[in-house]
Coordinates of C-alpha atoms in Angstrom, one line a residue:
M1 CA 8.9 78.4 36.8
V2 CA 8.1 76.6 33.5
E3 CA 9.2 79.6 31.5
L4 CA 12.0 79.8 33.7
Q5 CA 13.0 76.0 33.1
Y6 CA 12.3 76.2 29.3
L7 CA 14.4 79.8 28.9
I8 CA 17.5 78.1 30.6
F9 CA 16.9 74.9 28.9
T10 CA 17.2 77.0 25.6
V11 CA 20.3 78.8 27.0
I12 CA 22.0 75.2 27.1
I13 CA 20.9 74.0 23.8
L14 CA 22.0 77.1 22.3
A15 CA 25.5 77.3 24.5
L16 CA 25.9 73.5 22.8
I17 CA 25.3 74.7 19.2
F18 CA 27.9 77.6 19.9
D19 CA 30.2 74.6 21.0
F20 CA 30.1 71.9 18.3
I21 CA 29.9 75.0 15.5
N22 CA 33.2 76.3 17.5
G23 CA 34.6 72.7 17.2
F24 CA 34.5 72.9 13.2
H25 CA 35.2 76.6 13.2
D26 CA 38.6 76.2 14.8
T27 CA 39.4 72.6 14.0
A28 CA 41.4 74.4 11.2
N29 CA 43.7 76.0 14.5
A30 CA 44.9 72.4 15.4
I31 CA 45.3 70.7 12.4
A32 CA 45.5 73.1 9.3
T33 CA 49.3 73.0 9.5
S34 CA 49.9 69.0 10.3
V35 CA 47.6 68.6 7.1
N36 CA 49.2 71.2 4.7
T37 CA 52.9 69.7 5.6
R38 CA 51.4 66.1 4.9
A39 CA 52.6 65.2 8.5
L40 CA 48.8 63.6 9.3
Y41 CA 46.2 62.3 7.2
P42 CA 43.0 64.8 7.4
S43 CA 40.9 62.0 8.8
H44 CA 43.6 60.9 11.5
A45 CA 44.1 64.4 12.3
I46 CA 40.7 65.4 12.6
M47 CA 40.1 62.3 15.4
M48 CA 43.2 63.5 17.1
A49 CA 42.0 66.7 17.7
A50 CA 38.6 65.6 18.7
G51 CA 39.8 63.8 21.2
L52 CA 42.4 66.1 22.5
N53 CA 39.8 69.0 22.4
F54 CA 37.8 66.9 25.1
V55 CA 40.5 65.8 27.6
G56 CA 41.8 69.9 27.5
A57 CA 38.2 71.4 28.1
M58 CA 38.1 68.8 31.2
V59 CA 41.5 70.0 33.1
S60 CA 40.3 73.5 34.1
T61 CA 37.6 76.0 34.7
G62 CA 39.2 79.5 34.9
V63 CA 38.3 80.6 31.8
A64 CA 34.8 79.4 32.5
K65 CA 34.8 81.8 35.6
T66 CA 36.2 84.8 33.8
I67 CA 33.7 84.4 30.7
G68 CA 30.6 84.6 33.5
G69 CA 31.9 87.1 36.1
D70 CA 34.4 89.4 34.6
I71 CA 32.0 90.7 32.0
V72 CA 29.3 91.8 33.5
S73 CA 29.1 93.5 36.7
S74 CA 26.8 91.4 38.3
A75 CA 25.5 87.6 37.6
S76 CA 22.1 88.5 38.9
I77 CA 21.4 91.0 36.0
V78 CA 21.6 88.7 33.8
N79 CA 18.9 86.5 32.7
E80 CA 18.4 83.7 30.2
K81 CA 16.9 86.2 27.6
I82 CA 20.3 87.7 27.5
L83 CA 22.1 84.9 27.1
I84 CA 20.1 83.3 24.8
A85 CA 20.5 86.8 22.4
A86 CA 24.5 86.8 23.0
L87 CA 24.5 83.2 22.0
I88 CA 22.4 83.9 18.6
G89 CA 25.1 86.9 17.6
A90 CA 27.7 84.2 18.5
I91 CA 26.1 81.4 16.5
T92 CA 25.3 83.7 13.5
W93 CA 28.4 85.4 13.0
N94 CA 30.2 81.9 13.2
L95 CA 28.5 80.5 10.9
L96 CA 29.0 83.5 8.2
T97 CA 32.5 83.2 8.7
W98 CA 33.0 79.8 8.3
Y99 CA 31.1 79.7 4.9
F100 CA 33.4 82.1 3.4
G101 CA 36.4 80.6 4.9
I102 CA 37.4 83.4 7.2
P103 CA 39.2 82.4 10.4
S104 CA 37.6 84.5 12.7
S105 CA 37.3 84.5 16.5
S106 CA 34.7 82.6 18.2
S107 CA 35.5 84.4 21.2
H108 CA 35.3 87.6 20.3
A109 CA 31.9 86.7 18.7
L110 CA 30.6 85.4 22.2
I111 CA 32.1 88.5 24.2
G112 CA 30.4 90.9 21.4
G113 CA 27.2 89.3 21.4
L114 CA 27.1 89.4 25.2
I115 CA 28.2 93.0 25.3
G116 CA 25.5 93.9 23.1
A117 CA 22.6 91.9 24.6
V118 CA 23.6 93.6 28.0
L119 CA 24.0 97.4 26.4
I120 CA 20.3 97.2 24.9
S121 CA 18.9 95.3 28.2
V122 CA 20.2 96.5 31.3
G123 CA 23.0 99.6 29.9
F124 CA 26.3 100.8 30.5
G125 CA 26.1 99.9 34.2
G126 CA 25.5 95.9 33.4
L127 CA 28.9 95.9 32.2
N128 CA 32.1 95.3 34.0
W129 CA 34.5 97.3 32.3
Y130 CA 37.7 96.4 34.1
G131 CA 36.8 92.8 33.5
I132 CA 36.0 93.9 29.6
G133 CA 39.3 95.6 29.7
K134 CA 41.8 92.6 31.0
I135 CA 40.0 90.1 28.5
F136 CA 40.0 92.8 25.6
L137 CA 43.9 93.0 26.7
A138 CA 44.3 89.3 26.5
L139 CA 42.8 89.3 23.3
I140 CA 44.7 92.0 21.9
L141 CA 48.1 90.9 23.1
S142 CA 47.8 86.9 22.5
P143 CA 48.6 87.2 18.5
A144 CA 50.8 90.4 18.8
I145 CA 52.9 87.9 21.6
A146 CA 52.4 84.7 19.5
F147 CA 53.5 86.7 16.4
V148 CA 56.8 87.5 18.3
T149 CA 57.9 84.4 19.8
G150 CA 56.9 82.5 16.4
I151 CA 59.7 84.3 14.9
I152 CA 62.0 83.5 18.1
I153 CA 61.2 79.7 17.8
M154 CA 61.8 79.7 14.2
N155 CA 64.8 81.3 14.4
I156 CA 66.2 78.7 17.1
I157 CA 65.2 76.2 15.0
F158 CA 67.1 77.8 11.9
R159 CA 70.2 78.3 14.1
A160 CA 70.1 74.6 15.6
F161 CA 69.4 72.5 12.7
E162 CA 71.5 74.7 9.8
N163 CA 73.5 71.8 9.1
F164 CA 70.8 69.5 8.3
S165 CA 69.8 68.9 4.6
P166 CA 66.2 69.9 3.9
H167 CA 65.2 66.4 3.3
V168 CA 66.0 65.0 6.4
L169 CA 65.0 68.2 8.1
N170 CA 61.4 67.8 6.9
D171 CA 61.4 64.0 7.6
K172 CA 62.5 64.8 11.0
F173 CA 59.8 67.6 11.7
R174 CA 57.2 65.6 9.9
K175 CA 57.1 63.6 12.9
M176 CA 57.8 65.7 15.4
Q177 CA 54.4 67.5 14.4
I178 CA 52.3 65.2 15.5
L179 CA 53.1 66.0 18.8
S180 CA 53.0 69.8 18.4
A181 CA 49.9 69.2 16.4
A182 CA 48.7 67.6 19.6
A183 CA 49.6 69.9 22.1
I184 CA 47.7 72.9 20.4
A185 CA 44.5 70.3 20.0
F186 CA 44.9 69.9 23.7
S187 CA 45.7 74.0 24.7
N188 CA 42.4 74.5 22.3
G189 CA 40.2 72.3 24.3
S190 CA 41.5 73.8 27.5
N191 CA 40.5 77.4 26.6
D192 CA 37.8 77.2 24.0
A193 CA 35.3 74.9 25.4
Q194 CA 35.2 76.9 28.8
K195 CA 33.1 79.6 27.1
S196 CA 30.2 77.8 26.8
M197 CA 31.2 76.5 30.4
G198 CA 30.7 79.7 31.5
I199 CA 27.6 80.9 30.1
I200 CA 25.6 77.6 31.0
T201 CA 27.1 78.0 34.5
L202 CA 25.8 81.9 34.7
A203 CA 22.4 80.7 33.4
L204 CA 22.1 78.2 36.2
F205 CA 23.5 80.5 38.6
S206 CA 21.0 83.7 37.9
G207 CA 18.4 80.8 37.8
G208 CA 18.8 79.8 40.8
F209 CA 19.9 76.0 40.0
I210 CA 23.2 76.1 41.5
A211 CA 24.4 77.9 44.9
E212 CA 27.5 79.1 43.7
F213 CA 29.3 80.3 40.4
E214 CA 30.8 76.9 40.1
V215 CA 31.3 74.8 37.2
P216 CA 28.9 71.6 37.3
T217 CA 31.0 68.1 36.1
Y218 CA 28.3 67.6 33.9
V219 CA 28.4 70.7 31.9
K220 CA 32.2 70.5 31.7
I221 CA 31.2 66.9 30.4
L222 CA 28.6 68.2 27.8
C223 CA 30.6 71.5 26.9
A224 CA 33.7 69.1 25.6
T225 CA 31.9 66.3 24.0
A226 CA 29.6 69.1 21.7
M227 CA 33.4 70.7 21.3
A228 CA 34.7 66.9 20.6
I229 CA 31.9 66.4 18.0
G230 CA 32.3 69.3 16.2
T231 CA 35.9 69.4 15.6
A232 CA 35.0 65.7 14.2
S233 CA 32.9 67.1 11.8
G234 CA 35.8 69.1 10.4
G235 CA 36.3 72.6 8.9
W236 CA 37.9 72.6 5.5
R237 CA 37.0 76.3 4.2
I238 CA 38.8 77.6 7.2
I239 CA 41.5 75.0 7.3
K240 CA 42.7 76.0 3.4
T241 CA 42.8 79.6 4.5
V242 CA 44.7 78.7 7.6
G243 CA 46.9 76.1 6.4
G244 CA 47.8 77.7 2.9
K245 CA 46.9 81.1 2.2
I246 CA 49.0 82.9 5.1
F247 CA 52.6 80.9 4.3
K248 CA 53.5 78.2 2.6
L249 CA 54.1 76.1 5.8
E250 CA 56.9 73.3 5.7
P251 CA 57.3 70.7 8.2
P252 CA 59.6 73.0 10.6
S253 CA 57.7 75.9 10.1
G254 CA 54.6 74.1 10.8
F255 CA 55.9 72.1 13.9
A256 CA 57.0 75.9 15.0
A257 CA 53.7 77.8 14.7
D258 CA 52.0 74.5 16.6
L259 CA 54.5 74.4 19.4
N260 CA 54.2 78.0 19.4
S261 CA 50.7 78.5 19.7
S262 CA 50.5 75.9 22.2
M263 CA 52.3 77.3 24.6
V264 CA 50.6 80.8 24.2
V265 CA 47.1 79.3 24.4
F266 CA 47.7 76.9 27.5
G267 CA 49.2 80.0 29.2
A268 CA 46.3 82.3 28.7
T269 CA 44.3 79.0 30.3
L270 CA 46.4 79.0 33.4
L271 CA 45.9 82.4 34.1
H272 CA 42.0 82.2 33.5
L273 CA 42.3 84.2 30.2
P274 CA 40.0 83.8 27.3
V275 CA 41.7 84.3 24.3
S276 CA 41.1 83.7 20.3
T277 CA 42.9 80.1 19.6
T278 CA 42.6 81.3 15.6
H279 CA 44.2 84.8 16.7
V280 CA 47.1 83.2 18.3
V281 CA 47.8 80.4 15.7
S282 CA 47.4 82.9 12.5
G283 CA 49.8 85.2 14.6
S284 CA 52.0 82.1 15.0
I285 CA 52.4 81.2 11.6
M286 CA 52.9 84.8 10.6
G287 CA 56.0 85.1 12.6
V288 CA 57.7 81.6 11.4
G289 CA 56.8 83.0 7.9
T290 CA 58.5 86.5 8.6
A291 CA 61.2 84.4 10.6
K292 CA 61.9 83.0 7.5
R293 CA 61.4 86.1 4.8
I294 CA 59.2 89.1 5.1
S295 CA 57.4 88.6 1.4
A296 CA 56.9 85.2 2.4
V297 CA 53.9 85.7 4.3
R298 CA 50.8 87.0 2.1
W299 CA 50.1 89.6 3.9
G300 CA 47.0 91.0 1.7
T301 CA 45.3 87.2 3.4
A302 CA 46.2 88.4 6.8
R303 CA 45.4 92.4 6.2
Q304 CA 41.8 90.8 5.3
M305 CA 41.8 88.5 8.6
V306 CA 42.6 91.9 10.7
K307 CA 39.7 93.3 9.3
A308 CA 37.4 90.2 9.9
W309 CA 39.2 90.4 13.5
G310 CA 38.1 94.1 14.2
M311 CA 34.5 94.1 13.0
T312 CA 33.8 90.8 15.0
I313 CA 32.9 92.5 18.2
P314 CA 30.7 95.3 16.6
I315 CA 28.9 93.1 14.6
T316 CA 28.1 90.4 17.2
A317 CA 27.4 93.0 19.2
A318 CA 24.8 94.3 17.3
I319 CA 23.5 91.1 16.5
G320 CA 23.4 90.0 20.0
A321 CA 21.0 93.5 20.7
S322 CA 19.0 93.0 17.9
A323 CA 18.4 89.4 19.0
F324 CA 17.7 90.8 22.5
L325 CA 14.5 93.0 21.1
L326 CA 13.0 89.8 19.2
V327 CA 13.4 87.2 22.1
E328 CA 12.0 90.0 24.3
S329 CA 9.2 90.6 22.1
V330 CA 8.5 86.8 21.8
F331 CA 8.8 85.6 25.2

């Protein structure tokens, strides 16, 4: 019993570390566009994003239940060692991609780590392939949807404001960007923080510490706080990539990208689907850039990002599997 408590405590600590890293890793999603267009001072943008990440994380637990229940075939087969290995895989990848300034997906990293740890410990039968297929579909389609809707929203703005001078237009949308940045910060918290909630709740449930798979209030508060603190720490390496290396943003395009991203991410939250805010925001920026001019998008940077996205799940699965063997030998 003492060993079980120790292992569950380790899962909780690692999940909160993952949430913290997720916060500063994905800060770029919420503030890169508004900082790049000078709609907000960086310090103001980060504090706003941190606060709204926290609020967003408290509004729902549907995504947490999907993470905890739709990846594995049964909660009873998942022990704390599997969860520790999965978190090690996700944390390792997040730190590597942050160091190199690559806006990869924390969601993909966690799911890949969990898949690898379950495969090496239980086998193919331990995974809920229908649930994984549903999650993969959401992860793949969400940036594509964001790309298309980004083009549509940007074209609507072009038509609606075509008679305004660039100076007036930029001035108006710079102010409106504050609202759109707040919307994406809130939606980011509503989806991303729930992934750690799902892992912690799964550990508590499989260990017999809670009677049903419902996220306790204290778990919600812990995860929301960890993400908010991480967000407040900033993630400047990735902010530079998202904010300026995909497409040269101006206030109208920055507003369109943020508004579009917030709708796609929060729509996924309402459907209880985990999506990558990083991928959605990047897809939105590519979309609004394409609406202006296809050649305006730096497709070389976009291709590098897509390669990183494709590598995330296989690499984190391999790290998760290796970490499980290490954890198994230690404990």
